[in-house]
Short mmCIF file of C-alpha atoms in Angstrom, two decimals:
data_model
loop_
_atom_site.label_atom_id
_atom_site.label_comp_id
_atom_site.label_asym_id
_atom_site.label_seq_id
_atom_site.Cartn_x
_atom_site.Cartn_y
_atom_site.Cartn_z
CA UNK L 543 -59.14 32.88 11.33
CA UNK L 544 -59.94 29.67 9.02
CA UNK L 545 -58.29 32.57 6.60
CA UNK L 546 -55.25 31.98 8.36
CA UNK L 547 -55.67 28.58 8.84
CA UNK L 548 -55.83 28.06 5.17
CA UNK L 549 -53.36 30.13 3.86
CA UNK L 550 -51.10 28.09 6.38
CA UNK L 551 -52.25 25.24 5.09
CA UNK L 552 -52.06 25.98 1.42
CA UNK L 553 -55.64 25.38 0.11
CA UNK L 554 -58.52 27.59 0.03
CA UNK L 555 -61.18 27.61 3.19
CA UNK L 556 -63.87 25.18 1.31
CA UNK L 557 -61.49 22.09 0.67
CA UNK L 558 -59.35 22.89 4.61
CA UNK L 559 -63.89 22.94 5.71
CA UNK L 560 -63.93 19.71 4.30
CA UNK L 561 -61.00 18.24 5.17
CA UNK L 562 -61.69 18.66 8.73
CA UNK L 563 -65.36 17.60 8.10
CA UNK L 564 -64.48 14.53 7.01
CA UNK L 565 -61.63 13.25 9.16
CA UNK L 566 -63.87 14.39 12.30
CA UNK L 567 -66.48 11.98 10.86
CA UNK L 568 -64.27 9.42 10.12
CA UNK L 569 -62.65 10.14 13.82
CA UNK L 570 -66.53 9.38 15.01
CA UNK L 571 -67.15 5.93 13.26
CA UNK L 572 -63.90 4.79 14.93
CA UNK L 573 -65.33 5.39 18.06
CA UNK L 574 -68.61 3.53 17.11
CA UNK L 575 -66.62 0.56 15.52
CA UNK L 576 -64.93 0.46 18.40
CA UNK L 577 -67.62 0.76 21.18
CA UNK L 578 -70.84 -0.65 18.88
CA UNK L 579 -72.76 -2.78 20.72
CA UNK L 580 -74.01 -4.58 17.97
CA UNK L 581 -72.27 -6.15 15.13
CA UNK L 582 -74.62 -3.49 13.10
CA UNK L 583 -73.35 -0.82 14.34
CA UNK L 584 -69.93 -2.24 13.73
CA UNK L 585 -70.81 -3.38 9.90
CA UNK L 586 -72.78 0.42 9.77
CA UNK L 587 -69.30 2.18 11.19
CA UNK L 588 -66.94 0.08 8.87
CA UNK L 589 -69.02 1.15 5.12
CA UNK L 590 -69.33 4.14 6.78
CA UNK L 591 -65.41 4.24 6.94
CA UNK L 592 -65.35 3.72 4.15
CA UNK L 593 -67.58 5.92 2.26
CA UNK L 594 -65.55 8.63 4.11
CA UNK L 595 -62.38 6.97 2.12
CA UNK L 596 -64.04 7.09 -0.84
CA UNK L 597 -64.78 11.12 -0.16
CA UNK L 598 -61.26 11.66 0.79
CA UNK L 599 -58.95 10.14 -1.84
CA UNK L 600 -60.96 12.47 -3.81
CA UNK L 601 -60.70 15.96 -2.07
CA UNK L 602 -57.34 14.53 -2.02
CA UNK L 603 -57.22 14.80 -6.23
CA UNK L 604 -58.83 18.72 -5.66
CA UNK L 605 -56.41 19.69 -3.07
CA UNK L 606 -53.58 19.07 -4.84
CA UNK L 607 -54.63 19.92 -8.48
CA UNK L 608 -54.57 15.83 -10.00
CA UNK L 609 -58.93 15.61 -9.98
CA UNK L 610 -57.66 11.79 -12.21
CA UNK L 611 -57.64 10.67 -8.39
CA UNK L 612 -61.78 10.62 -8.66
CA UNK L 613 -60.66 6.78 -10.32
CA UNK L 614 -59.23 5.85 -7.39
CA UNK L 615 -62.00 6.77 -5.46
CA UNK L 616 -64.39 4.86 -7.76
CA UNK L 617 -62.33 1.88 -7.04
CA UNK L 618 -62.32 2.36 -3.52
CA UNK L 619 -66.16 2.35 -4.16
CA UNK L 620 -66.42 -0.82 -5.43
CA UNK L 621 -63.88 -2.63 -2.94
CA UNK L 622 -65.94 -1.12 0.38
CA UNK L 623 -69.49 -2.99 -1.32
CA UNK L 624 -67.94 -5.89 -2.12
CA UNK L 625 -66.69 -6.29 2.00
CA UNK L 626 -69.23 -5.10 3.13
CA UNK L 627 -71.52 -7.59 1.11
CA UNK L 628 -68.86 -10.70 2.67
CA UNK L 629 -69.61 -9.09 5.36
CA UNK L 630 -73.45 -9.05 5.47
CA UNK L 631 -73.36 -12.18 4.34
CA UNK L 632 -71.99 -13.67 7.56
CA UNK L 633 -73.75 -11.56 10.13
CA UNK L 634 -76.92 -13.21 8.35
CA UNK L 635 -76.18 -16.35 8.14
CA UNK L 636 -72.80 -17.46 10.00
CA UNK L 637 -71.09 -19.12 7.12
CA UNK L 638 -69.80 -17.68 4.00
CA UNK L 639 -69.93 -19.37 0.28
CA UNK M 462 -46.92 24.28 4.80
CA UNK M 463 -47.96 20.93 2.38
CA UNK M 464 -51.49 21.16 1.74
CA UNK M 465 -51.79 17.33 3.10
CA UNK M 466 -49.70 17.21 6.20
CA UNK M 467 -52.94 18.19 8.08
CA UNK M 468 -54.59 15.23 6.53
CA UNK M 469 -51.14 13.30 7.38
CA UNK M 470 -50.81 13.92 10.35
CA UNK M 471 -54.96 12.92 11.48
CA UNK M 472 -54.97 10.05 9.24
CA UNK M 473 -51.83 8.20 11.27
CA UNK M 474 -53.25 9.35 14.35
CA UNK M 475 -56.41 7.71 13.39
CA UNK M 476 -54.48 4.69 11.81
CA UNK M 477 -52.83 4.61 15.08
CA UNK M 478 -56.19 4.55 17.49
CA UNK M 479 -58.23 1.46 15.32
CA UNK M 480 -54.56 -0.50 15.08
CA UNK M 481 -54.10 -0.64 19.32
CA UNK M 482 -58.03 -0.79 18.57
CA UNK M 483 -57.63 -4.11 16.46
CA UNK M 484 -55.44 -5.58 18.73
CA UNK M 485 -56.98 -4.98 22.24
CA UNK M 486 -60.67 -6.22 22.13
CA UNK M 487 -61.94 -9.60 22.63
CA UNK M 488 -64.28 -9.36 20.52
CA UNK M 489 -62.62 -10.97 17.17
CA UNK M 490 -65.80 -10.13 14.97
CA UNK M 491 -65.21 -6.14 15.85
CA UNK M 492 -61.14 -7.54 15.27
CA UNK M 493 -61.61 -7.88 11.90
CA UNK M 494 -63.51 -4.58 11.38
CA UNK M 495 -61.27 -3.06 12.31
CA UNK M 496 -58.64 -4.07 10.76
CA UNK M 497 -60.28 -3.51 7.81
CA UNK M 498 -61.02 0.37 9.24
CA UNK M 499 -57.18 -0.25 9.39
CA UNK M 500 -56.27 -1.01 5.69
CA UNK M 501 -58.75 1.61 4.78
CA UNK M 502 -57.18 4.79 6.50
CA UNK M 503 -53.78 3.25 5.45
CA UNK M 504 -54.84 3.12 1.83
CA UNK M 505 -55.38 6.50 2.32
CA UNK M 506 -52.29 7.19 3.49
CA UNK M 507 -50.96 5.79 0.38
CA UNK M 508 -52.59 7.45 -1.53
CA UNK M 509 -51.58 11.10 -0.41
CA UNK M 510 -47.63 9.47 0.41
CA UNK M 511 -47.92 9.23 -3.55
CA UNK M 512 -47.33 6.14 -3.74
CA UNK M 513 -51.24 4.95 -6.37
CA UNK M 514 -50.48 1.37 -6.56
CA UNK M 515 -49.35 0.38 -2.86
CA UNK M 516 -52.73 2.37 -1.65
CA UNK M 517 -54.45 0.03 -4.85
CA UNK M 518 -52.83 -2.98 -3.28
CA UNK M 519 -53.78 -2.06 -0.19
CA UNK M 520 -57.32 -1.72 -0.74
CA UNK M 521 -57.70 -5.15 -2.46
CA UNK M 522 -55.80 -6.74 -0.12
CA UNK M 523 -56.37 -4.91 3.10
CA UNK M 524 -59.49 -3.87 3.09
CA UNK M 525 -61.11 -6.50 0.60
CA UNK M 526 -59.80 -9.40 0.32
CA UNK M 527 -57.87 -9.96 4.16
CA UNK M 528 -61.47 -8.71 5.77
CA UNK M 529 -62.88 -11.99 3.45
CA UNK M 530 -61.13 -14.74 4.78
CA UNK M 531 -60.62 -13.56 8.70
CA UNK M 532 -64.39 -13.58 8.24
CA UNK M 533 -63.52 -17.48 6.95
CA UNK M 534 -61.49 -18.07 9.48
CA UNK M 535 -63.98 -16.40 12.63
CA UNK M 536 -67.19 -19.03 10.48
CA UNK M 537 -64.38 -21.94 11.18
CA UNK M 538 -63.52 -20.85 14.88
CA UNK M 539 -64.75 -18.61 17.06
CA UNK M 540 -66.08 -14.83 17.78
CA UNK M 541 -64.38 -14.39 20.92
CA UNK M 542 -61.15 -15.18 22.10
CA UNK M 543 -60.05 -16.07 25.16
CA UNK M 544 -58.53 -13.95 27.38
CA UNK M 545 -54.59 -14.67 28.11
CA UNK M 546 -53.16 -11.56 29.58
CA UNK M 547 -49.87 -12.55 30.50
CA UNK M 548 -46.62 -10.79 28.71
CA UNK M 549 -44.38 -12.77 27.29
CA UNK M 550 -40.53 -10.94 28.33
CA UNK M 551 -38.78 -12.30 26.09
CA UNK M 552 -40.41 -11.02 23.00
CA UNK M 553 -41.55 -8.11 24.06
CA UNK M 554 -37.66 -7.14 24.42
CA UNK M 555 -36.88 -9.13 20.84
CA UNK M 556 -39.79 -7.43 19.28
CA UNK M 557 -38.28 -3.83 20.93
CA UNK M 558 -34.32 -4.80 19.78
CA UNK M 559 -35.27 -5.58 16.25
CA UNK M 560 -37.29 -2.32 16.02
CA UNK M 561 -34.68 -0.25 17.95
CA UNK M 562 -31.96 -1.69 15.00
CA UNK M 563 -34.26 -0.65 11.93
CA UNK M 564 -34.66 2.65 13.08
CA UNK M 565 -30.96 2.74 13.78
CA UNK M 566 -30.97 1.41 9.99
CA UNK M 567 -33.07 4.53 9.20
CA UNK M 568 -30.25 7.05 10.16
CA UNK M 569 -27.96 6.02 7.69
CA UNK M 570 -30.94 7.16 5.23
CA UNK M 571 -30.28 10.51 2.87
CA UNK M 572 -32.53 13.38 3.85
CA UNK M 573 -36.48 12.84 2.22
CA UNK M 574 -36.20 13.82 -1.05
CA UNK M 575 -32.36 14.31 -0.84
CA UNK M 576 -31.58 15.00 -4.89
CA UNK M 577 -28.65 14.43 -4.30
CA UNK M 578 -29.15 10.48 -3.06
CA UNK M 579 -27.54 7.77 -4.21
CA UNK M 580 -30.81 6.44 -6.13
CA UNK M 581 -30.79 9.17 -7.39
CA UNK M 582 -26.51 9.92 -8.94
CA UNK M 583 -26.57 6.28 -9.20
CA UNK M 584 -24.91 6.59 -12.82
CA UNK M 585 -27.31 3.97 -14.04
CA UNK M 586 -30.47 6.63 -13.22
CA UNK M 587 -29.19 8.47 -15.69
CA UNK M 588 -29.76 5.92 -18.31
CA UNK M 589 -33.34 5.15 -16.66
CA UNK M 590 -34.65 8.52 -16.63
CA UNK M 591 -34.14 8.74 -20.42
CA UNK M 592 -35.13 5.17 -21.21
CA UNK M 593 -37.94 4.85 -24.05
CA UNK M 594 -39.87 2.26 -23.45
CA UNK M 595 -42.13 1.33 -26.33
CA UNK M 596 -42.87 0.41 -29.60
CA UNK M 597 -41.87 2.06 -32.63
CA UNK M 598 -45.17 4.10 -34.24
CA UNK M 599 -43.08 3.49 -37.68
CA UNK M 600 -42.29 0.03 -38.39
CA UNK M 601 -38.61 1.00 -38.88
CA UNK M 602 -36.72 -2.09 -38.55
CA UNK M 603 -34.38 -2.87 -35.03
CA UNK M 604 -31.18 -1.41 -36.57
CA UNK M 605 -32.80 1.39 -37.68
CA UNK M 606 -34.00 2.50 -34.62
CA UNK M 607 -30.51 1.61 -31.81
CA UNK M 608 -28.74 3.46 -34.66
CA UNK M 609 -31.43 6.53 -34.59
CA UNK M 610 -31.18 6.05 -30.67
CA UNK M 611 -27.39 6.48 -30.28
CA UNK M 612 -27.08 9.25 -32.37
CA UNK M 613 -29.78 10.70 -30.92
CA UNK M 614 -28.29 9.78 -27.09
CA UNK M 615 -24.28 11.32 -28.85
CA UNK M 616 -25.97 14.71 -29.47
CA UNK M 617 -27.92 14.45 -25.96
CA UNK M 618 -25.12 13.86 -24.47
CA UNK M 619 -22.31 16.06 -26.62
CA UNK M 620 -25.33 19.15 -25.47
CA UNK M 621 -24.52 18.11 -21.33
CA UNK M 622 -21.17 17.80 -21.71
CA UNK M 623 -20.41 14.01 -21.78
CA UNK M 624 -19.35 11.41 -23.14
CA UNK M 625 -21.34 7.86 -23.76
CA UNK M 626 -20.68 4.82 -25.27
CA UNK M 627 -24.14 5.18 -27.41
CA UNK M 628 -27.97 4.06 -26.21
CA UNK M 629 -27.59 0.60 -28.09
CA UNK M 630 -25.00 -0.57 -24.24
CA UNK M 631 -28.47 -0.33 -22.43
CA UNK M 632 -31.56 -2.33 -23.17
CA UNK M 633 -33.59 0.74 -24.36
CA UNK M 634 -36.83 -0.02 -25.96
CA UNK M 635 -35.43 -2.97 -27.62
CA UNK M 636 -37.43 -5.87 -26.26
CA UNK M 637 -40.25 -5.97 -28.41
CA UNK M 638 -42.42 -6.39 -25.08
CA UNK M 639 -42.57 -3.26 -22.40
CA UNK M 640 -43.64 -5.55 -19.24
CA UNK M 641 -40.62 -7.86 -20.28
CA UNK M 642 -38.45 -4.82 -21.73
CA UNK M 643 -39.19 -3.05 -18.00
CA UNK M 644 -39.41 -6.16 -16.05
CA UNK M 645 -36.51 -8.26 -17.23
CA UNK M 646 -33.73 -5.26 -18.37
CA UNK M 647 -34.39 -2.43 -15.99
CA UNK M 648 -35.96 -4.90 -12.82
CA UNK M 649 -33.81 -7.49 -13.48
CA UNK M 650 -31.99 -7.79 -9.92
CA UNK M 651 -35.58 -6.69 -8.54
CA UNK M 652 -37.26 -8.63 -10.55
CA UNK M 653 -34.86 -11.79 -9.13
CA UNK M 654 -35.49 -11.47 -5.47
CA UNK M 655 -38.77 -9.88 -5.43
CA UNK M 656 -39.33 -13.92 -6.68
CA UNK M 657 -36.57 -15.39 -4.12
CA UNK M 658 -39.12 -13.67 -1.33
CA UNK M 659 -41.88 -15.44 -2.93
CA UNK M 660 -40.54 -18.76 -3.50
CA UNK M 661 -38.60 -18.73 0.28
CA UNK M 662 -42.64 -17.65 1.54
CA UNK M 663 -44.18 -20.23 -0.27
CA UNK M 664 -41.99 -23.58 0.59
CA UNK M 665 -42.15 -21.62 4.84
CA UNK M 666 -45.69 -22.38 3.90
CA UNK M 667 -45.89 -25.46 2.45
CA UNK M 668 -43.65 -26.55 5.53
CA UNK M 669 -45.83 -25.08 8.31
CA UNK M 670 -48.97 -26.08 7.20
CA UNK M 671 -48.41 -30.24 5.43
CA UNK M 672 -49.12 -32.96 8.09
CA UNK M 673 -46.89 -35.40 9.80
CA UNK M 674 -43.96 -36.68 7.90
CA UNK M 675 -44.76 -39.76 6.25
CA UNK M 676 -47.95 -39.66 5.76
CA UNK M 677 -48.73 -36.13 4.57
CA UNK M 678 -51.89 -36.22 4.14
CA UNK M 679 -53.47 -36.41 7.83
CA UNK M 680 -52.89 -33.65 10.14
CA UNK M 681 -52.43 -30.79 7.78
CA UNK M 682 -53.95 -28.87 5.43
CA UNK M 683 -51.80 -29.82 2.55
#
């Protein structure tokens, strides 16, 4: 069944499995970001979704045979780090700057 | 079937979930987090659509600076929204009407990826795809370059059975700066209207944020 599905989408099996697992984990993180009772749950969910989106972009590069998409993934990683730092600063001190 | 179609569908479903949750959640800190998640997922979606420049902007502006600005707004206000559940029917009606008009407008557009769409068969486009926007590495003079390009275009047009009035009619690479060449020649109208939009937005912001008439420094942010 996996082979038929991967043939249907025109990718190899490892890429397909990686994509499904990534998207499912993004869904789980999204549930935690919506439900998460504490602030820390939500910050962690946001940061994890940022990491997952880096991986999605990298995977997309290999799916479409364009590995130079890795550069874009690197930029996302840096941005994700900056946003997380700002949010954590706010959560700790209740002010920015 | 395109390999990215599964990715597209699931990503858009997640984007819709994040968007609805960001509107519905009453804790404003959670709303900021969800708006950031929305932007990250949209950036992934733009990348699958091959719009890498839009994806960069979405990630930098949407997930990066917007999140920080919204957190700054949270610092100035509070963290929970006052519940006000009444539906404003005229506003909802106006939104639905405008949305329906926009969808109706898209019905006239050519099919996605259609090679015969006006954007691809318009005469300007032929010149655009043959453009040669770069400095000449051999250091030839401007007139030599124009003459060479005109001869090139002539031979190319003859090979395709077309007539041409010569590439010198366009601004093909004759501007020394590459950015100027693209922005001011090929995309001049585009740039003009972009500038008009930004100017209008700036005027609107000044009108919204300035203080009372006659005493501009009191009661406003500007």
